[in-house]
Coordinates of C-alpha atoms and ligand atoms in Angstrom, one line a residue:
X20 CA 133.6 117.1 112.6
X21 CA 135.4 114.0 111.3
X22 CA 133.5 111.0 110.2
X23 CA 135.5 108.8 112.5
X24 CA 133.9 110.3 115.5
X25 CA 130.4 109.0 114.4
X26 CA 129.7 105.6 116.0
X27 CA 129.5 102.9 113.3
X28 CA 126.4 101.0 114.5
X29 CA 123.6 102.6 116.5
X30 CA 120.5 100.5 117.7
X31 CA 117.9 103.2 117.8
X32 CA 115.1 100.8 119.0
X33 CA 117.1 99.7 121.9
X34 CA 118.2 103.2 122.8
X35 CA 114.5 104.3 122.8
X36 CA 113.5 101.4 125.0
X37 CA 116.3 101.9 127.5
X38 CA 115.2 105.5 127.8
X39 CA 111.6 104.5 128.3
X40 CA 112.4 101.9 130.9
X41 CA 114.6 104.1 132.9
X42 CA 111.7 106.7 133.0
X43 CA 109.2 103.9 133.8
X44 CA 111.0 102.5 136.8
X45 CA 111.6 105.9 138.2
X46 CA 108.0 106.9 137.8
X47 CA 106.9 103.6 139.2
X48 CA 109.1 104.0 142.3
X49 CA 107.7 107.5 142.8
X50 CA 104.2 106.1 142.4
X51 CA 105.0 103.4 144.9
X52 CA 106.4 105.9 147.3
X53 CA 103.2 107.9 147.0
X54 CA 101.1 104.7 147.6
X55 CA 103.2 103.8 150.7
X56 CA 102.7 107.3 152.0
X57 CA 98.9 107.0 151.4
X58 CA 98.9 103.5 152.9
X59 CA 100.7 104.8 156.0
X60 CA 98.2 107.6 156.4
X61 CA 95.3 105.2 155.9
X62 CA 96.9 102.6 158.2
X63 CA 96.1 105.0 161.0
X64 CA 92.5 104.3 160.2
X65 CA 92.6 100.6 159.2
X66 CA 95.3 98.1 159.9
X67 CA 94.3 95.7 157.1
X68 CA 95.3 98.2 154.4
X69 CA 99.0 98.0 155.6
X70 CA 99.0 94.3 155.4
X71 CA 97.3 94.2 152.0
X72 CA 99.1 96.9 150.2
X73 CA 102.6 97.4 151.7
X74 CA 103.9 94.0 150.8
X75 CA 103.1 94.2 147.0
X76 CA 104.4 97.8 146.9
X77 CA 107.6 96.7 148.6
X78 CA 108.0 94.0 146.0
X79 CA 107.5 96.6 143.2
X80 CA 110.0 99.0 144.9
X81 CA 112.6 96.2 145.1
X82 CA 111.9 95.3 141.4
X83 CA 112.4 99.0 140.4
X84 CA 115.7 99.3 142.3
X85 CA 116.9 96.1 140.6
X86 CA 115.8 97.4 137.2
X87 CA 117.8 100.6 137.7
X88 CA 120.8 98.5 138.7
X89 CA 120.6 96.2 135.7
X90 CA 120.2 99.2 133.4
X91 CA 123.3 100.8 134.7
X92 CA 125.2 97.5 134.0
X93 CA 123.8 97.5 130.4
X94 CA 121.7 94.4 131.0
X95 CA 118.6 95.7 129.4
X96 CA 116.5 92.6 129.0
X97 CA 117.1 91.4 132.6
X98 CA 116.1 94.9 133.7
X99 CA 112.8 94.7 131.9
X100 CA 112.1 91.3 133.3
X101 CA 113.0 92.5 136.8
X102 CA 110.6 95.4 136.4
X103 CA 107.7 93.4 134.9
X104 CA 108.4 90.4 137.1
X105 CA 108.2 92.5 140.3
X106 CA 104.9 94.0 139.2
X107 CA 103.5 90.6 138.2
X108 CA 104.5 89.3 141.6
X109 CA 102.9 92.2 143.3
X110 CA 99.7 91.6 141.4
X111 CA 99.8 87.9 142.3
X112 CA 100.1 88.9 146.0
X113 CA 97.2 91.2 145.6
X114 CA 95.1 88.6 143.8
X115 CA 95.7 85.9 146.3
X116 CA 92.9 85.0 148.7
X117 CA 93.0 87.5 151.7
X118 CA 94.7 86.6 154.9
X119 CA 92.2 88.6 156.9
X120 CA 88.5 88.7 156.5
X121 CA 88.6 92.5 156.8
X122 CA 90.7 93.0 153.6
X123 CA 89.8 96.2 151.7
X124 CA 91.3 95.4 148.3
X125 CA 88.9 94.7 145.4
X126 CA 90.7 91.5 144.3
X127 CA 88.4 91.0 141.3
X128 CA 89.7 94.2 139.7
X129 CA 93.4 93.3 139.9
X130 CA 93.5 91.0 136.8
X131 CA 92.6 94.0 134.7
X132 CA 95.9 95.6 135.4
X133 CA 97.7 92.7 133.7
X134 CA 96.9 93.9 130.1
X135 CA 98.7 97.1 130.9
X136 CA 101.7 95.1 132.0
X137 CA 101.6 93.0 128.8
X138 CA 101.4 96.1 126.7
X139 CA 104.4 97.5 128.6
X140 CA 106.5 94.4 128.0
X141 CA 105.4 94.3 124.4
X142 CA 106.7 97.8 123.9
X143 CA 109.9 97.2 125.7
X144 CA 110.9 93.7 124.4
X145 CA 110.6 91.8 121.2
X146 CA 107.5 89.7 120.3
X147 CA 108.8 86.5 122.0
X148 CA 108.7 88.3 125.4
X149 CA 105.1 89.5 124.8
X150 CA 104.0 85.8 124.3
X151 CA 105.8 84.8 127.5
X152 CA 104.2 87.6 129.4
X153 CA 100.8 86.8 128.0
X154 CA 101.2 83.1 129.1
X155 CA 102.3 84.2 132.6
X156 CA 99.5 86.7 132.9
X157 CA 96.8 84.1 131.9
X158 CA 98.3 81.6 134.4
X159 CA 98.2 84.3 137.1
X160 CA 94.6 85.3 136.3
X161 CA 93.5 81.6 136.4
X162 CA 95.6 80.4 139.4
X163 CA 96.4 83.3 141.7
X164 CA 92.9 84.0 143.0
X165 CA 92.2 80.3 143.5
X166 CA 95.3 79.4 145.5
X167 CA 94.1 76.9 148.1
X168 CA 90.7 76.7 146.5
X169 CA 91.2 74.7 143.3
X170 CA 90.8 76.0 139.8
X171 CA 87.7 78.0 139.2
X172 CA 87.4 80.5 136.4
X173 CA 84.9 83.2 137.1
X174 CA 83.4 85.5 134.3
X175 CA 85.5 88.5 135.3
X176 CA 88.6 86.4 135.0
X177 CA 87.6 85.2 131.5
X178 CA 87.1 88.9 130.6
X179 CA 90.5 89.8 132.0
X180 CA 92.1 87.0 129.9
X181 CA 90.4 88.3 126.8
X182 CA 91.7 91.8 127.6
X183 CA 95.2 90.3 128.1
X184 CA 95.1 88.7 124.6
X185 CA 93.9 92.0 123.1
X186 CA 96.7 93.9 124.8
X187 CA 99.3 91.4 123.5
X188 CA 97.8 91.9 120.0
X189 CA 98.1 95.6 120.4
X190 CA 101.6 95.3 121.6
X191 CA 102.6 93.3 118.5
X192 CA 101.0 95.9 116.3
X193 CA 102.6 98.9 118.1
X194 CA 106.0 97.5 118.5
X195 CA 105.9 96.4 114.8
X196 CA 105.3 100.0 113.9
X197 CA 108.0 101.2 116.2
X198 CA 110.4 98.7 114.6
X199 CA 109.4 100.0 111.2
X200 CA 110.0 103.6 112.2
X201 CA 113.3 102.6 113.8
X202 CA 114.3 100.7 110.7
X203 CA 113.5 103.7 108.6
X204 CA 115.4 106.1 110.9
X205 CA 118.3 103.7 110.9
X206 CA 118.5 103.3 107.2
X207 CA 118.1 107.1 106.7
X208 CA 120.9 107.6 109.2
X209 CA 123.1 105.0 107.4
X210 CA 122.4 106.7 104.1
X211 CA 123.2 110.1 105.6
X212 CA 126.4 108.6 107.1
X213 CA 127.4 107.2 103.7
X214 CA 126.8 110.5 102.0
X215 CA 128.9 112.1 104.7
X216 CA 131.7 109.6 104.3
X217 CA 131.6 110.1 100.5
X218 CA 131.7 113.9 101.0
X219 CA 134.5 113.5 103.4
X220 CA 136.4 111.4 100.9
X221 CA 135.7 113.9 98.2
X222 CA 136.8 116.7 100.5
X223 CA 140.1 114.9 101.2
X224 CA 140.6 114.3 97.5
X225 CA 140.0 117.9 96.7
X226 CA 142.5 118.9 99.5
X227 CA 145.1 116.5 98.0
X228 CA 144.5 117.7 94.5
X229 CA 144.8 121.3 95.7
X230 CA 148.2 120.5 97.3
X231 CA 149.3 118.7 94.2
X232 CA 148.1 121.6 92.0
X233 CA 149.9 124.0 94.2
X234 CA 153.1 122.1 94.0
X235 CA 152.8 121.8 90.3
X236 CA 152.0 125.5 90.0
X237 CA 155.1 126.3 92.1
X238 CA 157.2 124.0 89.9
X239 CA 155.7 125.7 86.8
X240 CA 156.5 129.1 88.2
X241 CA 160.1 128.0 88.8
X242 CA 160.4 126.5 85.3
X243 CA 158.9 129.8 83.9
X244 CA 161.5 131.8 85.8
X245 CA 164.3 129.6 84.5
X246 CA 162.9 129.8 81.0
X247 CA 162.7 133.6 81.2
X248 CA 166.3 133.7 82.4
X249 CA 167.4 131.3 79.6
X250 CA 165.4 133.3 77.0
X251 CA 167.0 136.5 78.1
X252 CA 170.5 134.9 78.0
X253 CA 169.7 133.5 74.5
X254 CA 168.5 136.9 73.2
X255 CA 171.6 138.5 74.6
X256 CA 173.8 135.9 73.0
X257 CA 172.0 136.2 69.7
X258 CA 172.3 140.0 69.7
X259 CA 175.9 139.7 70.6
X260 CA 176.4 137.2 67.8
X261 CA 174.5 139.5 65.3
X262 CA 176.6 142.5 66.3
X263 CA 179.8 140.6 66.1
X264 CA 179.0 139.1 62.6
X265 CA 177.8 142.5 61.3
X266 CA 181.1 144.2 62.5
X267 CA 183.2 141.4 61.2
X268 CA 181.5 141.2 57.8
X269 CA 181.9 144.9 57.4
X270 CA 185.6 144.8 58.3
X271 CA 186.2 141.9 55.9
X272 CA 184.3 143.5 53.0
X273 CA 186.5 146.5 52.7
X274 CA 189.8 144.7 52.0
X275 CA 187.9 142.0 50.0
X276 CA 186.4 144.6 47.7
X277 CA 190.0 145.9 47.1
X278 CA 191.2 142.4 46.2
X279 CA 188.3 141.7 43.8
X280 CA 188.5 145.2 42.3
X281 CA 192.3 145.1 41.7
X282 CA 192.3 141.5 40.4
X283 CA 189.4 142.3 38.0
X284 CA 191.2 145.5 36.8
X285 CA 194.4 143.5 36.3
X286 CA 192.5 140.9 34.3
X287 CA 190.3 143.0 32.2
X288 CA 191.7 146.5 32.0
X289 CA 195.4 146.4 30.8
X290 CA 195.1 150.1 29.8
X291 CA 195.2 150.9 33.5
X292 CA 198.8 149.5 33.4
X293 CA 200.1 151.3 30.3
X294 CA 198.8 148.5 28.2
X295 CA 201.2 146.0 29.5
X296 CA 199.7 142.6 29.0
X297 CA 199.7 140.2 31.9
X298 CA 202.0 137.2 31.5
X299 CA 199.8 134.0 30.8
X300 CA 201.4 132.3 33.8
X301 CA 199.8 134.9 36.1
X302 CA 196.5 135.1 34.4
X303 CA 195.1 131.7 35.7
X304 CA 196.1 132.4 39.3
X305 CA 194.8 135.9 39.1
X306 CA 191.5 134.5 37.8
X307 CA 191.5 132.1 40.8
X308 CA 192.0 135.1 43.1
X309 CA 189.1 137.0 41.4
X310 CA 186.6 134.0 41.6
X311 CA 187.5 133.1 45.1
X312 CA 187.2 136.7 46.2
X313 CA 183.7 136.9 44.7
X314 CA 182.8 133.6 46.4
X315 CA 184.1 135.0 49.7
X316 CA 182.2 138.2 49.2
X317 CA 179.0 136.2 48.6
X318 CA 179.6 134.3 51.8
X319 CA 180.2 137.5 53.8
X320 CA 177.1 139.1 52.3
X321 CA 175.1 136.0 53.4
X322 CA 176.5 136.2 56.9
X323 CA 175.7 139.9 57.0
X324 CA 172.1 139.3 55.9
X325 CA 171.6 136.6 58.5
X326 CA 173.1 138.8 61.3
X327 CA 170.8 141.6 60.2
X328 CA 167.8 139.3 60.3
X329 CA 168.9 138.1 63.8
X330 CA 169.1 141.6 65.0
X331 CA 165.8 142.5 63.3
X332 CA 167.6 145.1 61.2
X333 CA 167.2 143.7 57.7
X334 CA 165.3 146.3 55.6
X335 CA 162.9 144.9 53.1
X336 CA 161.1 147.1 50.6
X337 CA 157.8 145.4 49.9
X338 CA 156.3 146.4 46.5
X339 CA 154.4 144.8 43.7
X340 CA 156.7 142.5 41.7
X341 CA 156.3 141.5 38.1
X342 CA 157.3 137.8 38.4
X343 CA 157.8 137.3 34.6
X344 CA 160.7 139.7 34.5
X345 CA 162.3 138.3 37.6
X346 CA 162.0 134.7 36.3
X347 CA 163.5 135.6 33.0
X348 CA 166.5 137.3 34.6
X349 CA 167.1 134.4 36.9
X350 CA 166.9 131.8 34.1
X351 CA 169.6 133.5 32.1
X352 CA 171.9 133.7 35.1
X353 CA 171.2 130.0 35.8
X354 CA 172.4 129.1 32.4
X355 CA 175.9 130.2 33.5
X356 CA 175.5 128.2 36.7
X357 CA 174.8 124.9 34.9
X358 CA 177.8 125.4 32.7
X359 CA 178.5 122.5 30.4
X360 CA 176.7 119.9 32.4
X361 CA 174.1 117.8 30.5
X362 CA 171.3 119.5 32.3
X363 CA 168.3 121.1 30.6
X364 CA 166.8 124.3 32.0
X365 CA 163.1 124.6 31.6
X366 CA 160.4 127.1 32.6
X367 CA 156.9 125.9 33.5
X368 CA 154.7 129.0 34.0
X369 CA 151.3 130.1 32.5
X370 CA 151.0 132.9 30.0
X371 CA 150.0 135.3 32.7
X372 CA 151.1 135.4 36.2
X373 CA 149.6 137.8 38.8
X374 CA 151.9 140.3 40.4
X375 CA 153.1 139.4 43.8
X376 CA 154.1 141.5 46.8
X377 CA 157.7 141.4 48.0
X378 CA 161.2 142.9 47.7
X379 CA 162.2 142.3 44.1
X380 CA 165.9 142.0 44.9
X381 CA 165.3 139.6 47.8
X382 CA 162.8 137.6 45.8
X383 CA 165.4 137.2 43.1
X384 CA 168.0 136.3 45.7
X385 CA 165.8 133.5 47.0
X386 CA 165.1 132.1 43.5
X387 CA 168.8 132.3 42.6
X388 CA 169.8 130.5 45.8
X389 CA 167.4 127.7 45.0
X390 CA 168.5 127.6 41.3
X391 CA 172.2 127.6 42.1
X392 CA 171.6 124.7 44.6
X393 CA 169.7 122.8 41.9
X394 CA 172.5 123.4 39.5
X395 CA 175.1 122.4 42.1
X396 CA 173.4 119.1 43.0
X397 CA 172.3 118.0 39.6
X398 CA 174.7 116.4 37.1
X399 CA 172.2 115.4 34.4
X400 CA 168.5 115.7 33.6
X401 CA 166.6 118.9 34.0
X402 CA 165.9 121.8 36.3
X403 CA 162.4 123.2 36.0
X404 CA 161.5 126.7 37.3
X405 CA 157.7 126.7 37.7
X406 CA 155.0 129.1 39.0
X407 CA 151.2 129.2 39.2
X408 CA 148.4 131.0 40.9
X409 CA 147.7 128.8 43.8
X410 CA 144.1 130.0 44.2
X411 CA 144.5 130.9 47.9
X412 CA 145.9 134.4 47.4
X413 CA 149.4 133.2 46.8
X414 CA 151.6 132.4 43.8
X415 CA 153.3 129.0 44.2
X416 CA 156.8 128.8 42.8
X417 CA 158.9 125.7 42.5
X418 CA 162.4 124.6 41.4
X419 CA 162.5 121.0 40.6
X420 CA 165.6 119.1 39.8
X421 CA 166.7 115.6 38.9
X422 CA 169.8 115.7 41.1
X423 CA 171.1 113.7 44.0
X424 CA 168.1 114.3 46.3
X425 CA 168.1 114.8 50.1
X426 CA 168.1 112.0 52.7
X427 CA 164.9 111.9 54.8
X428 CA 166.9 112.4 58.0
X429 CA 168.4 115.6 56.5
X430 CA 165.1 117.2 55.4
X431 CA 164.7 119.1 58.7
X432 CA 168.4 120.0 59.2
X433 CA 169.1 121.7 55.9
X434 CA 167.1 124.8 57.0
X435 CA 169.5 125.5 59.9
X436 CA 172.4 127.9 59.5
X437 CA 175.7 126.3 58.4
X438 CA 174.0 122.8 58.1
X439 CA 174.4 120.7 55.0
X440 CA 172.8 117.4 54.0
X441 CA 175.0 114.3 54.1
X442 CA 174.5 113.5 50.3
X443 CA 175.9 116.9 49.1
X444 CA 179.2 116.8 51.0
X445 CA 181.3 116.0 47.9
X446 CA 184.0 117.7 46.2
X447 CA 182.8 120.5 44.0
X448 CA 179.5 120.8 45.9
X449 CA 180.8 122.4 49.0
X450 CA 178.8 125.4 50.2
X451 CA 178.3 127.5 53.3
X452 CA 175.1 126.0 54.5
X453 CA 173.5 129.5 54.6
X454 CA 171.5 129.8 51.4
X455 CA 168.3 128.0 52.6
X456 CA 168.4 129.6 56.1
X457 CA 168.5 133.0 54.5
X458 CA 165.9 132.2 51.9
X459 CA 163.5 131.0 54.6
X460 CA 164.1 134.2 56.7
X461 CA 163.6 136.4 53.6
X462 CA 160.4 134.7 52.7
X463 CA 159.1 135.0 56.3
X464 CA 159.7 138.8 56.0
X465 CA 157.8 138.9 52.7
X466 CA 154.9 136.9 54.0
X467 CA 155.7 133.7 52.2
X468 CA 156.5 130.1 53.1
X469 CA 159.1 127.5 51.9
X470 CA 159.3 123.8 52.0
X471 CA 160.8 120.8 50.2
X472 CA 159.9 117.4 48.8
X473 CA 162.8 115.2 47.9
X474 CA 163.8 111.6 47.2
X475 CA 167.3 110.5 47.6
X476 CA 168.9 109.7 44.2
X477 CA 165.9 111.0 42.3
X478 CA 165.8 114.7 42.8
X479 CA 164.3 117.5 44.9
X480 CA 161.5 120.1 44.5
X481 CA 161.7 123.3 46.6
X482 CA 158.4 125.1 46.8
X483 CA 157.7 128.6 48.1
X484 CA 154.9 131.1 48.0
X485 CA 154.6 134.8 47.7
X486 CA 151.4 136.7 48.4
X487 CA 149.5 138.0 45.3
X488 CA 149.3 141.8 45.0
X489 CA 145.7 142.9 45.6
X490 CA 145.4 146.6 44.8
X491 CA 141.9 146.9 46.4
X492 CA 143.3 145.7 49.7
X493 CA 146.2 148.1 49.6
X494 CA 143.9 151.0 48.8
X495 CA 141.6 150.0 51.6
X496 CA 144.5 149.9 54.1
X497 CA 145.7 153.2 52.9
X498 CA 142.2 154.7 53.1
Ligands
LIG24 P1 174.8 125.2 50.7 O1 174.1 124.8 49.4 O2 175.6 126.4 50.6 O3 175.4 124.1 51.4 P2 172.1 125.7 51.5 O4 171.6 126.2 52.8 O5 171.7 126.3 50.3 O6 173.7 125.7 51.7 O7 171.7 124.2 51.5 C1 171.9 123.3 52.6 C2 172.0 121.9 52.2 O8 170.8 121.4 51.6 C3 173.0 121.6 51.2 O9 174.3 121.5 51.7 C4 172.5 120.3 50.6 O10 172.9 119.2 51.4 C5 171.0 120.4 50.7 N1 170.4 120.9 49.4 C6 169.9 122.1 49.1 N2 169.4 122.2 47.9 C7 169.5 120.9 47.3 C8 169.2 120.3 46.1 N3 168.5 121.0 45.1 N4 169.5 119.0 45.9 C9 170.1 118.3 46.9 N5 170.4 118.8 48.1 C10 170.2 120.1 48.3

């Protein structure tokens, strides 16, 4: 059921009264019919009964028919007055002095019917009507029996008036209660209706959110499907790129090794050529061929490493590493990298460093990458290679330089493959843009992390961690 089908305002009191009145007039008419029938039977015995009774009953019948008519037209108040008025008139007729001396009606009893009528009106109409009815009844009790005789109030009339007043009081009291009950019923009904409306609104809201949620879920499903497709395409492209780079690097390395090998032999081993010494004019160019060849090989090795990482085929041998030995080796190599620049190389490590876990060759490769960057981007000042136990199960290593630094907007980019910072793109500092990308991947594989802090024009510090070797842990894992 929808709330709209519930009528907005319902007057319960009126509804109850209309029902009551429609029963009343029907019962009255039935009673009147019965009385007429009785009167007709009795009329066979006594003619005065017909005259005394038929007229008032006729009045009541007409009043009841009018009541029914007014009720059908929705004129409730007029209907009540038609009903009460007809009865009152009938009583007046009954109370009037008899036309014949043989009248059989006990006229002194009729006024005592009036309290019932007052009570009825009190129950059917608001208090104002009860007062009017009381006034009419009192007037009827006083005047009707005395028509043509002057006013004379007998004791039974006084008693009837007293009863009328009591009936009016009772009517006030009872209809007050009825009003109270009706009010209570109405307010309960209104409360229930509000709750129903609120529930209906909530239900509608729930329905709407369900539809919204369903649409969103459908969209999400579509996005997920698209994402899956895009991911599959990306993985395929990555694998293809990895495969291509691996093949190409391999193909390039073979001739390149020949170039490097022969140029080195020609430079350093004249005995291979019957001790014929190389003309000086050739030596410089051949040296250039040898250095460029090595540089190219390094580049190709880096590409190969990256492609292996991409394809998940880079083999890493994790074992305990003695950092002291590695750092010493790297520092002596770095001396050659700095060359004759006014840059001091310094080591900042404690006496004892714990062993770390990793691939010694790859760990060395990472430190050398960072050291060679520091050497490349620093023209004067110092380069510090530091390490300490970080107290969280890792050794923290850092390479700090006083070089050109990295612009804030480049700090995120430099980790991407083939990307270089804007400050470093100068002659003599050109690189492949692969060193940091590889270092990060290698550290990932060894369970470490890498990050940088840098200020343009002041220098950079690259930090990275390697997990400390914990023999108990390894044993526990093996056990
Ligand atoms: P490459 O050095 O071969 O260009 P990397 O991946 O090693 O490639 O470095 C990427 C970029 O990060 C460099 O081009 C440079 O702009 C910046 N960079 C790396 N190390 C330093 C450093 N120590 N000082 C200043 N810039 C650096």
